[in-house]
Coordinates of C-alpha atoms in Angstrom, one line a residue:
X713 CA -34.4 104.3 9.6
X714 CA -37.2 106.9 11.3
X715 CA -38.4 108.8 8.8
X716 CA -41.1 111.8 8.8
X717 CA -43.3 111.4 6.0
X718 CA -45.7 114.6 6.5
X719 CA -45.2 117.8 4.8
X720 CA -42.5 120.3 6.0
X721 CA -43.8 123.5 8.0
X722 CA -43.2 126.8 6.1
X723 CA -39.7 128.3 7.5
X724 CA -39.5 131.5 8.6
X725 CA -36.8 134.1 9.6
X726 CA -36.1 134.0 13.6
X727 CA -33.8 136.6 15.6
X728 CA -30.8 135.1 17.3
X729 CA -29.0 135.6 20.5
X730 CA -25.5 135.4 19.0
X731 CA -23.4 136.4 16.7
X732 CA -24.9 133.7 13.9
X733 CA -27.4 135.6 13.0
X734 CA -30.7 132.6 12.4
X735 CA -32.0 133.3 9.1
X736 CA -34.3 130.3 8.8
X737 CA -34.6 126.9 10.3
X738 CA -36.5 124.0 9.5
X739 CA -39.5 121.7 10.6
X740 CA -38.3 119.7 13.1
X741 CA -37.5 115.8 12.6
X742 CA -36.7 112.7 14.3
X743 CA -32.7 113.3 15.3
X744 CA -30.7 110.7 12.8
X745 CA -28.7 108.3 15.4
X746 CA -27.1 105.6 13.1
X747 CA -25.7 105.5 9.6
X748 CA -24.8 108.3 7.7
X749 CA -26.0 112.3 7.1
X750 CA -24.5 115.3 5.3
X751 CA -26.0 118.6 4.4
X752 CA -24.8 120.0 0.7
X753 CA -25.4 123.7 0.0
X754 CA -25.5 124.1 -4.0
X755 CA -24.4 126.5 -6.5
X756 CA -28.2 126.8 -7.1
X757 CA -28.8 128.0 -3.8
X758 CA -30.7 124.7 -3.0
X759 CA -29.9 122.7 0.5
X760 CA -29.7 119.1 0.4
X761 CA -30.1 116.4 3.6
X762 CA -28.7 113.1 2.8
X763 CA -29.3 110.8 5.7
X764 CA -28.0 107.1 4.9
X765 CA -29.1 103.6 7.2
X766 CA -26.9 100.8 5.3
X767 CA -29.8 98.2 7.6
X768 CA -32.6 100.1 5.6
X769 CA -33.4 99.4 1.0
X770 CA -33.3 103.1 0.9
X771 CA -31.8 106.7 2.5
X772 CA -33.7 109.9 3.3
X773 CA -33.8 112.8 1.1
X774 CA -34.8 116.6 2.0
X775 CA -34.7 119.1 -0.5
X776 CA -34.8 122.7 -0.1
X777 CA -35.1 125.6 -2.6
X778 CA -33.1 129.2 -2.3
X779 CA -35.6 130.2 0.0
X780 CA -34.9 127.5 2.9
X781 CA -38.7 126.7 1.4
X782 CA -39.1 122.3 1.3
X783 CA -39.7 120.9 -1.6
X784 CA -38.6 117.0 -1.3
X785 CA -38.8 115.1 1.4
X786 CA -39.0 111.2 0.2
X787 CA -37.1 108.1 0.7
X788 CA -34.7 107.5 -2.7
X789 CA -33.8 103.4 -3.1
X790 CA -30.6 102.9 -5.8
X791 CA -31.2 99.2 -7.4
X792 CA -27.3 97.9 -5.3
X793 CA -26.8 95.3 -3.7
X794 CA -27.0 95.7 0.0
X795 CA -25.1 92.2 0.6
X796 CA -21.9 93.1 2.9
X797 CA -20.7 95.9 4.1
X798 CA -21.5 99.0 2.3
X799 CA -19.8 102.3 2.9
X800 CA -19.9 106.4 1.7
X801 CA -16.9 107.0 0.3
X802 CA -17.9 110.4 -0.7
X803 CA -20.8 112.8 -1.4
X804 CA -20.6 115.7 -3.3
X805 CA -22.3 118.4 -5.6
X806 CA -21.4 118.0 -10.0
X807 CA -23.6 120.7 -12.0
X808 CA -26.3 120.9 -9.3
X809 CA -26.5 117.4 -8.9
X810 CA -25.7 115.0 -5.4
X811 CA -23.1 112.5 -6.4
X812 CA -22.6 109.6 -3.8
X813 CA -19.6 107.1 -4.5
X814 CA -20.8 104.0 -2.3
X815 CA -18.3 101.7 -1.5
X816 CA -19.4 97.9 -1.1
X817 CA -18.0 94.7 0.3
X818 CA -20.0 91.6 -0.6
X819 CA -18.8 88.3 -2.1
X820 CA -15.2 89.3 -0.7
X821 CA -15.0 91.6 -3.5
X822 CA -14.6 95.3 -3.1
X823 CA -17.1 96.8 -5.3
X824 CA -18.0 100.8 -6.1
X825 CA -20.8 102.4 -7.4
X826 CA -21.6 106.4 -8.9
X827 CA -25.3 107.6 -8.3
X828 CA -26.0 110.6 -9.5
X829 CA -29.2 112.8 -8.1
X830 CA -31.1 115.5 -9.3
X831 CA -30.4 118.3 -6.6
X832 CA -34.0 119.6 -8.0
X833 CA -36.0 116.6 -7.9
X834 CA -34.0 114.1 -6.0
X835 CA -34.9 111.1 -8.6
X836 CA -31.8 108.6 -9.6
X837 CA -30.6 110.3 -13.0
X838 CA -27.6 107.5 -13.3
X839 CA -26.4 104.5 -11.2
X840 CA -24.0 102.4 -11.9
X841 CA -20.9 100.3 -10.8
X842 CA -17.2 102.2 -11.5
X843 CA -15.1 99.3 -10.2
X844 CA -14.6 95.8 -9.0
X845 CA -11.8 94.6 -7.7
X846 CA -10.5 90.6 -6.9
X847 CA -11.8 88.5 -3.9
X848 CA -9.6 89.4 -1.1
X849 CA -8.9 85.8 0.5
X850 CA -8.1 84.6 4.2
X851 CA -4.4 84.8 3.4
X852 CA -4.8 88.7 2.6
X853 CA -6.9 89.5 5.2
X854 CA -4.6 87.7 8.0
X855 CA -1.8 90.0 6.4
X856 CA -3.3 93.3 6.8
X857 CA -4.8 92.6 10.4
X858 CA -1.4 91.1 11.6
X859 CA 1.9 92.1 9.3
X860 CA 0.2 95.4 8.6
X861 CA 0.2 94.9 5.2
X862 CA -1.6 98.4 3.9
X863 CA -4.9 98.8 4.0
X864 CA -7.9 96.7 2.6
X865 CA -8.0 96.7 -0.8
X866 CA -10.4 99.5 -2.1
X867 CA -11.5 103.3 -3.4
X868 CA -10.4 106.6 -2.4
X869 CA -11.9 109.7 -3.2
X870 CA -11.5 113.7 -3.7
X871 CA -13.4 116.5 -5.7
X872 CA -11.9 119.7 -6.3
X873 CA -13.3 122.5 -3.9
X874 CA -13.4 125.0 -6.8
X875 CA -14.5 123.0 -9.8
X876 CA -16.7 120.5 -11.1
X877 CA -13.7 118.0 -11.3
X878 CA -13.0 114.9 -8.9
X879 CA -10.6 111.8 -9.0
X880 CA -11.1 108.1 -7.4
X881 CA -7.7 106.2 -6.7
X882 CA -7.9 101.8 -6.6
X883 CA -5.8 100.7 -4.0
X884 CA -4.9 96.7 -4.5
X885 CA -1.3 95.8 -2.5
X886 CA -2.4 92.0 -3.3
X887 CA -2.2 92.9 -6.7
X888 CA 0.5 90.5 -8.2
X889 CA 1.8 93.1 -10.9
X890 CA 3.1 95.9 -8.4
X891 CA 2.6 98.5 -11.4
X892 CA -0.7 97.9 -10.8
X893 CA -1.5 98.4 -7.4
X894 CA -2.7 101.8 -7.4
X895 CA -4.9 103.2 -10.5
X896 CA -5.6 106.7 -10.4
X897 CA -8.9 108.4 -12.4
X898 CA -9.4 111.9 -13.1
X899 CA -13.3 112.6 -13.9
X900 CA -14.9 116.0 -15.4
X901 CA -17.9 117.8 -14.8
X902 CA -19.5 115.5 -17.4
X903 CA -18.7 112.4 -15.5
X904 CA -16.2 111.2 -18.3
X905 CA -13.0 110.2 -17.8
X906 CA -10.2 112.9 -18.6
X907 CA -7.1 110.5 -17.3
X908 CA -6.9 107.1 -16.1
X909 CA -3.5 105.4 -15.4
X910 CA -1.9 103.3 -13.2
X911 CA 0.7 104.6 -11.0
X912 CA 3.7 102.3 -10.1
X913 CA 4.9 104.5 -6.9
X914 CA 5.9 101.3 -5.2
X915 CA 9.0 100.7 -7.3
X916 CA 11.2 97.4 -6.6
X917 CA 12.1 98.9 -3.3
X918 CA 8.7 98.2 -1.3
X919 CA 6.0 96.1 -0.9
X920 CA 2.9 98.0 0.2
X921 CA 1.4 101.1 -0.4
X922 CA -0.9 103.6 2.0
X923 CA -3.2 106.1 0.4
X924 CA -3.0 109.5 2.8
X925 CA -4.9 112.1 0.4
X926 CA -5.1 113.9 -2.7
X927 CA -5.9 116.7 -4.3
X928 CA -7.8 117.5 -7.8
X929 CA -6.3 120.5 -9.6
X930 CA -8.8 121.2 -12.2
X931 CA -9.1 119.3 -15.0
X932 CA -5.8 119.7 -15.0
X933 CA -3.5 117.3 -12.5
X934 CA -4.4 115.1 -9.9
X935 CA -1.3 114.8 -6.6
X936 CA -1.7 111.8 -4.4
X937 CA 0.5 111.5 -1.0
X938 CA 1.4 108.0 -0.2
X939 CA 3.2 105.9 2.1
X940 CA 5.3 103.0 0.5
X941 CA 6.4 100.4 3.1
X942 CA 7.7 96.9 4.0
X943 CA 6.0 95.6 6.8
X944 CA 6.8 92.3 8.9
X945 CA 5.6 89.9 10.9
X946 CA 5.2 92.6 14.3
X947 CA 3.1 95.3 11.4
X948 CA 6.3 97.4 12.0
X949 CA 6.6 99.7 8.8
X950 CA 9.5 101.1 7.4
X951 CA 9.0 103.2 4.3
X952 CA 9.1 106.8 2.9
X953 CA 6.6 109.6 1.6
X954 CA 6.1 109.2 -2.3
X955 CA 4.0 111.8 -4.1
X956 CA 2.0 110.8 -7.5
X957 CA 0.6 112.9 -9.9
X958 CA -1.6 112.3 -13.1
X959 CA -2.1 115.0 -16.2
X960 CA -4.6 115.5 -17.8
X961 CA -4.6 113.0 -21.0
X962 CA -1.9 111.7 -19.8
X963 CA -1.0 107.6 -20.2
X964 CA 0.7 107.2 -17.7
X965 CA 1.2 108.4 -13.9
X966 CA 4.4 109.7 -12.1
X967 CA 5.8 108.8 -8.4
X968 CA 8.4 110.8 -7.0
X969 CA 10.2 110.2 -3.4
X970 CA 9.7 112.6 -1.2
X971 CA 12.6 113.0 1.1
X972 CA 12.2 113.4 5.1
X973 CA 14.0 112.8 8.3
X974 CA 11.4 110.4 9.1
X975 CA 11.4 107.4 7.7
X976 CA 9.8 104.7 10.3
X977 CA 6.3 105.4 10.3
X978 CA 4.4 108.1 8.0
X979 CA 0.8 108.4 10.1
X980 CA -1.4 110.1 8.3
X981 CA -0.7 113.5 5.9
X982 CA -3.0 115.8 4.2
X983 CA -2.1 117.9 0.6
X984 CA -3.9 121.1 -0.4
X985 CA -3.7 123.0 -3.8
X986 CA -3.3 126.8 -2.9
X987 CA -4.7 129.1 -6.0
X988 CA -3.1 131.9 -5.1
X989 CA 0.8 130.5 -4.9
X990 CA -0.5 127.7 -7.3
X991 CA 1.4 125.2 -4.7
X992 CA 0.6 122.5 -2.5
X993 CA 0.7 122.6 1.0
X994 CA 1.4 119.5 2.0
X995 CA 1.5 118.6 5.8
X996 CA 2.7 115.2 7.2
X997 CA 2.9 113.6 10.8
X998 CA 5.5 110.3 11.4
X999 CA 7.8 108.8 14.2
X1000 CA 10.4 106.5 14.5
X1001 CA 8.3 103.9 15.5
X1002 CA 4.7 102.6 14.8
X1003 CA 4.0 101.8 18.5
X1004 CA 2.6 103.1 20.8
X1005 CA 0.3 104.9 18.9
X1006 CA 1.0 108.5 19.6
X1007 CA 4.6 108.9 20.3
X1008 CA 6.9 111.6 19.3
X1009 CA 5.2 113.1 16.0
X1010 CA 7.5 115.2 14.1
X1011 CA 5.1 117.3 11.7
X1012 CA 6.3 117.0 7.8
X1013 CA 5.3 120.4 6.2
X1014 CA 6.4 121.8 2.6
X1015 CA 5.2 123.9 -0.5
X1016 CA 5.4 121.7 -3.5
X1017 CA 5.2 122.7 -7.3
X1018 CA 2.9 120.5 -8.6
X1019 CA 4.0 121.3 -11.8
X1020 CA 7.4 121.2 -11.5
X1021 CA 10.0 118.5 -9.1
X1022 CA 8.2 117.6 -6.0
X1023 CA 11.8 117.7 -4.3
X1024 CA 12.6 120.9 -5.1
X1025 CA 9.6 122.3 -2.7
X1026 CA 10.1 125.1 0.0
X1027 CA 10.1 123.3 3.6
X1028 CA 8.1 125.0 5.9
X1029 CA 8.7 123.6 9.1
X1030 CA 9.2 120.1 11.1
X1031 CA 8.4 120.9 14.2
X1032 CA 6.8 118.8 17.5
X1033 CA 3.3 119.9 17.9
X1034 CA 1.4 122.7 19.6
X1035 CA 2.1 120.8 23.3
X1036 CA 4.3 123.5 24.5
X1037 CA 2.0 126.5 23.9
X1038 CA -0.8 124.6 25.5
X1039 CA 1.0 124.4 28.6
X1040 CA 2.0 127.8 29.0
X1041 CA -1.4 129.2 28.2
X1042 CA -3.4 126.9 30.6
X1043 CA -0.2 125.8 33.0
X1044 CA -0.6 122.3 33.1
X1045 CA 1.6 119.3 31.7
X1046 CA -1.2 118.5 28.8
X1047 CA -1.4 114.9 27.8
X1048 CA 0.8 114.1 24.9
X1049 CA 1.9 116.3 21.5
X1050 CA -0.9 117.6 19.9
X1051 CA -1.4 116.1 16.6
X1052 CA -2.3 117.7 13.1
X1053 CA -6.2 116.5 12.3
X1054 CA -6.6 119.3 9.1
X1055 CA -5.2 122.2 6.6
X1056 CA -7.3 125.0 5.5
X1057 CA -6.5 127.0 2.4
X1058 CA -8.2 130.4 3.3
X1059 CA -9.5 132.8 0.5
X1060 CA -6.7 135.0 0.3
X1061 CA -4.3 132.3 0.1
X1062 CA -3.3 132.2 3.9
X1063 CA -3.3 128.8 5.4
X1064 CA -4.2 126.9 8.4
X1065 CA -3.4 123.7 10.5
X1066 CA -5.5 122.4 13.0
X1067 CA -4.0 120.3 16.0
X1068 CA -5.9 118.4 18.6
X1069 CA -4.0 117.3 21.8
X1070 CA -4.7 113.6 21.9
X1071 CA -3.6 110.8 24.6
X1072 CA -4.0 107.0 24.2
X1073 CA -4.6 104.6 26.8
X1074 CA -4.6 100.7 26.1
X1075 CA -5.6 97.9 28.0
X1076 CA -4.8 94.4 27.1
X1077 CA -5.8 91.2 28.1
X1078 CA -4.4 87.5 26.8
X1079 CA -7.2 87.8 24.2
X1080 CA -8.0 91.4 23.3
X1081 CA -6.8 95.5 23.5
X1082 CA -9.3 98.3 23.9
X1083 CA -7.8 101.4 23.8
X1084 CA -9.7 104.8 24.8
X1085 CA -8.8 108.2 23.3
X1086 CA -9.2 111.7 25.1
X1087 CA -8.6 114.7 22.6
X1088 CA -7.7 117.8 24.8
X1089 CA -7.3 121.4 23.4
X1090 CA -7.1 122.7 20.1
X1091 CA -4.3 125.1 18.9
X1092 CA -5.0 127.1 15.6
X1093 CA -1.8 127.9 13.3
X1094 CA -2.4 130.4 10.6
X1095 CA 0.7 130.8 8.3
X1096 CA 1.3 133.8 5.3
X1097 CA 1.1 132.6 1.4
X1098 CA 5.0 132.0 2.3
X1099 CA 4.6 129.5 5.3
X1100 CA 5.5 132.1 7.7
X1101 CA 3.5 131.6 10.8
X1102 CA 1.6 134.5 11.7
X1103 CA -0.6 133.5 15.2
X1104 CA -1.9 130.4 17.0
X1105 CA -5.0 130.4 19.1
X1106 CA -5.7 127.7 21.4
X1107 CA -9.3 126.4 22.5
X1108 CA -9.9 124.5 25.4
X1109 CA -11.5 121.1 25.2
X1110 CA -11.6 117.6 26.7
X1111 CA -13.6 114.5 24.6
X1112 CA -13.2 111.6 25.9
X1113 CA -13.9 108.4 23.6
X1114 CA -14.3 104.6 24.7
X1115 CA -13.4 101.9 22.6
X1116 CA -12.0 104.9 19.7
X1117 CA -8.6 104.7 18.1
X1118 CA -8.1 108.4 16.7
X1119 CA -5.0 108.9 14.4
X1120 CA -3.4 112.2 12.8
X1121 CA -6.0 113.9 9.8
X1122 CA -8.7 111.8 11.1
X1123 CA -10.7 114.7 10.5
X1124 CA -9.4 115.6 7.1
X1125 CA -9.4 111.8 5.9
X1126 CA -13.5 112.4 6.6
X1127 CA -13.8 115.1 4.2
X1128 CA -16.4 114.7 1.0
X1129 CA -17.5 112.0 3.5
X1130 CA -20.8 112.3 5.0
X1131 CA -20.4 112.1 9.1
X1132 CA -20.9 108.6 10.6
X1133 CA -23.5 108.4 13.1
X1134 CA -22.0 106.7 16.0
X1135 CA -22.7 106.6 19.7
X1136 CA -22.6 110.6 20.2
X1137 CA -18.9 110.9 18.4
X1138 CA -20.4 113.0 15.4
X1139 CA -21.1 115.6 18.1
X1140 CA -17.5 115.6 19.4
X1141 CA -15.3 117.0 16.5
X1142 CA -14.7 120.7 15.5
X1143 CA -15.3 122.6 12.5
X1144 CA -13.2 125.2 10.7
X1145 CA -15.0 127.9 9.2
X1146 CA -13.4 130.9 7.0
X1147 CA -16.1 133.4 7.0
X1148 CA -16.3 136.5 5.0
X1149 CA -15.1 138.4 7.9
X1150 CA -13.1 136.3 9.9
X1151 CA -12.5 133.0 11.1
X1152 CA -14.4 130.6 13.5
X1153 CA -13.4 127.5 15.1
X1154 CA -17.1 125.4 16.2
X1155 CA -17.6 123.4 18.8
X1156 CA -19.5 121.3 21.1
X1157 CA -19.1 121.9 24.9
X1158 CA -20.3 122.4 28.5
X1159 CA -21.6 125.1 29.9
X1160 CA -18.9 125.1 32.9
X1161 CA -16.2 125.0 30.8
X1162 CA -16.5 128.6 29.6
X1163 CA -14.3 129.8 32.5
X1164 CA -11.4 127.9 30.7
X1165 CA -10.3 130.3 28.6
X1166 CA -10.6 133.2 31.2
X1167 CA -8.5 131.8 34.0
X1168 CA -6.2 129.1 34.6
X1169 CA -8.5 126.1 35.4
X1170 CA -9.5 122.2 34.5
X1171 CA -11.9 121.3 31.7
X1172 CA -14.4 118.6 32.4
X1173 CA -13.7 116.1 30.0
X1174 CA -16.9 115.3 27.9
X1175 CA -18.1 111.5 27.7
X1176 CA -21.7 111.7 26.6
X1177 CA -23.4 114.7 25.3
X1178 CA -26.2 115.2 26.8
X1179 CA -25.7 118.4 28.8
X1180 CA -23.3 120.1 25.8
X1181 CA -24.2 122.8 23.7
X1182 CA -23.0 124.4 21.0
X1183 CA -20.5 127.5 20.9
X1184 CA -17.6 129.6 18.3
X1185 CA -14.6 131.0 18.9
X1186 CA -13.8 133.8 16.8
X1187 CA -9.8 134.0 15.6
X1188 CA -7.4 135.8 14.1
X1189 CA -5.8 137.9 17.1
X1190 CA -3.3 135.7 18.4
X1191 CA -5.1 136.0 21.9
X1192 CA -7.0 132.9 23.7
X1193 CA -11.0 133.8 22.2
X1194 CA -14.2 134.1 24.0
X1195 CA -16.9 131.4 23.6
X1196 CA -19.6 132.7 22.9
X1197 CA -23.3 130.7 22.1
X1198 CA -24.0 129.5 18.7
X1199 CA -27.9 129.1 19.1
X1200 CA -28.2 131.5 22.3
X1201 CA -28.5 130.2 26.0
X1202 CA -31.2 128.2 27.1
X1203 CA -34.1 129.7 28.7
X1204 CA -34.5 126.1 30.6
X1205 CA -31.4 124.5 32.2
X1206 CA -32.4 121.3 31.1
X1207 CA -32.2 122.4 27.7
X1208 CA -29.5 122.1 25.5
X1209 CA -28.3 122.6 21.3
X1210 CA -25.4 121.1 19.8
X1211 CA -24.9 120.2 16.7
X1212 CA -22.5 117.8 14.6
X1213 CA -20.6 120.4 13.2
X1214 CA -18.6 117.7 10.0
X1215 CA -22.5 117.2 8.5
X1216 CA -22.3 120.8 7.9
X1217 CA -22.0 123.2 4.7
X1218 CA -20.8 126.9 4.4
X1219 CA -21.4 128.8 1.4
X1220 CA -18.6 131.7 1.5
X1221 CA -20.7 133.0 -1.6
X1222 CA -23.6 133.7 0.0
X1223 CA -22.3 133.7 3.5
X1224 CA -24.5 131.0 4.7
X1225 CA -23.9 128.4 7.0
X1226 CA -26.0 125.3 7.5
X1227 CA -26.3 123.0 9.8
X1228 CA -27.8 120.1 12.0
X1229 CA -29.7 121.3 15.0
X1230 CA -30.0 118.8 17.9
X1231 CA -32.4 119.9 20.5
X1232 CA -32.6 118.2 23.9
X1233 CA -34.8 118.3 26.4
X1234 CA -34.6 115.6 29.1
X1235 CA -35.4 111.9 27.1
X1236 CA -36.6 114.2 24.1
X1237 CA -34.4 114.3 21.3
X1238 CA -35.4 116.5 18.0
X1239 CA -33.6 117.8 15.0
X1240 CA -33.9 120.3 12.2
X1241 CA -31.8 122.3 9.6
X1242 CA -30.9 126.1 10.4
X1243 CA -29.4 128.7 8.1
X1244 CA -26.6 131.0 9.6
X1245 CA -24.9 133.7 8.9
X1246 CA -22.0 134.7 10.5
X1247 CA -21.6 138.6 11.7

């Protein structure tokens, strides 16, 4: 891991070019290429840097205070083991403290830890191990990687976005009592349990079950989306949607069928508590088939009572994706469907769903398949409290990614995650901002691609980096936006800022975005933090 060990320059407030008006950036640092990183804004106005090399004892640390001002900057090293694979599972902020839930593979056995940081000092308060599970043999493994036989066995994660609460879900299909597959924990702000049960949501009907996401109510309920499935020896699935929940105190967790016109293949889903219709949204992508990989998505959406009979929520729509309107606003035949990658519960209760047009290509040999992804444009859906869809933007782009498997909610599968550092892909995924006074969509992109959204015209499709910078699109007009520059144009054409927009934090509070600022100049590569605020 490079690390800077000298002291911070003072920050100080800069003017801005665009609409993100700078208010301070940081000293600049060696850009983080592998591993881990995430920025965490707390309720104490503090700005934390969490950068994470799994080759390296211990992980970075950069502290700020509420006025951008440094005031740790050292290398933290928890007392885990760093024997097999090791993984962030999720990173988040409990009472002003960072709380990492590391999840680690050695011996076989799936293992996870809790640290808990001081977001004042950054020194270990707690660490310790939450879970371990049994040794996952050669006869499990050659299941999941060819009957598709669920995933590997191992920890999910969610915190609540407006409390101090979280929940961890154990996922075991090898398991040889199936009501004990899946164990779901509810946590407070103290750390203590509230609710632990197992959940028996695979029921004699089927085999296997496939975590998709959850969401923490409180202290008060905790609503998982699943998949449960046979598979065979092809890793064709057949299954249905089931939706658990756990109460708090409760003994015991509840599984309910959730019933679709779908029932090959559910992909990936997302589900969202809304405050303001106390409902979840719950969005859902499957097909009739599990192969090819992106083939005729029908997208699953409802409004659930979480409180009351899952079955009994308001449908919203099950639709193909945003394909068409993508074709009719840039008039050509784009890819294939755009797929759903996230769902955004705005402050007044309003939602959104984010699609991404995506096309597969595979290539197979008699002893291997690569297959390369290009994500083309976004569309933007914003729907009323009631599901009723009020606009959709679309925003050209065109990633292309070697090697790179992208499924539906990859994006919102990576949230509480900190963003992998991988080859230039952390610089190649949006983010979704709902500001104060209006929305944003954030991206990475080239310069001669601005003309896209003015005229009818081909995006160059992005590979590496290198010559990308980093722009916004306002919403919420229903008309295709304007780029404009996030960090202002270049004075020197070989220079360019982008940034990897999933590391980022927004405090709606405060009104302050932070982020990751990747300068480029030629072979010189240099990072630091900036404070934005949108106008």
């Amino acid at each position: 891991m490079k690390r800077i060990f000298c002291a911070l320059l003072l920050l100080t407030a800069l003017p801005s070019f665009s609409q993100f008006k700078r208010i301070a950036e940081s000293a600049e640092f060696h850009e983080p290429e592998e591993g881990v990183a995430k920025l965490l804004h707390l309720k104490n106005g503090n700005t934390v840097y969490v950068h994470i090399n799994f080759k390296e004892a211990g992980f970075e640390l950069k502290i700020f205070d509420p006025s951008h001002q440094p005031v740790v900057n050292k290398v933290v090293t928890p007392a885990y083991t760093r024997e097999g694979d090791m993984g962030l599972m999720a990173i988040f902020e409990i009472n002003g403290d960072v709380v990492m839930l590391i999840q680690n593979y050695s011996d076989n056995k799936p293992k996870l830890y809790r640290i808990i940081i001081d977001g004042t000092t950054g020194d270990i308060k707690k660490e310790e191990k939450l879970a371990e599970l049994e040794k996952v043999g050669w006869n499990e493994r050659r299941r999941i990687n060819y009957e598709g036989a669920g995933p590997f066995p191992g920890f999910f994660a969610r915190k609540d976005q407006r409390s101090d609460h979280y929940a961890i879900v154990t996922l075991n299909n090898f398991c040889s009592d199936r009501s004990k597959r899946m164990e779901i924990v509810l946590y407070g702000p103290d750390h203590k349990e509230i609710s632990r049960a197992f959940c028996p949501a695979a029921g004699p009907k089927y085999e296997f079950l496939d975590y998709k996401d959850m969401a923490v109510i409180g202290g008060e309920k905790v609503c998982v989306l699943l998949s449960a499935f046979n598979a065979n020896m092809y890793g064709n699935r057949k299954g249905e949607m089931v939706f658990a929940t756990l109460d708090s105190g409760a003994q015991g967790a509840s599984a309910k069928d959730l019933t679709t016109e779908v029932k090959e293949y559910i992909d990936g889903g997302c589900v969202r508590y809304n405050p303001v219709t106390k409902k979840i949204l719950l969005v859902a992508a499957g097909r009739d088939r599990q192969w090819p990989p992106v083939s005729d998505y029908d997208v699953i959406a409802a409004m659930i009572d979480p409180f009351g009979d899952p079955e009994a929520g308001k449908p919203i729509s099950a639709q193909r994706t945003a394909d068409g309107d993508i074709k009719s606003l840039f008039g050509k035949a784009f890819w294939r469907d755009g797929l759903p990658q996230n769902v955004y519960v705005n402050a007044d209760g309003t939602f959104t769903v984010v699609y991404e047009a995506v096309s597969i290509s595979t290539t197979e040999g008699q002893h291997y398949s690569v297959s390369n992804t290009t994500v083309g444009d976004i569309s933007v859906v914003r729907y009323t409290t009631e599901g009723v869809e009020q606009h959709r933007q679309v925003i050209p782009q065109s990633y292309f990614f070697r090697d790179h498997l992208l499924v539906p909610f990859h994006q919102s599968f990576e949230q509480d995650k900190a963003i992998e550092l991988y080859y230039g892909t952390q610089f190649k995924d949006f983010a979704y901002l709902d500001a104060k006074e209006r929305s944003y969509i954030l991206i990475n992109d080239l310069e001669r691609n601005l003309d896209a959204t003015k005229s009818v015209g081909k995006v160059t499709s992005i590979e590496g980096v290198k010559y990308c910078d980093g722009f916004y699109y306002p919403l919420g007009d229903g008309q295709t936006p304007a780029p404009q520059w996030l960090f202002g144009p270049a004075a020197d054409s070989e220079e360019h800022d982008l940034a990897p927009f999933p590391l980022s934090d927004y405090d709606r509070d405060r009104d302050l975005y932070i982020t990751l600022q990747l300068a480029k100049k030629g072979t010189s590569k240099i990072a630091k933090i900036v404070w934005l605020q949108p106008q």
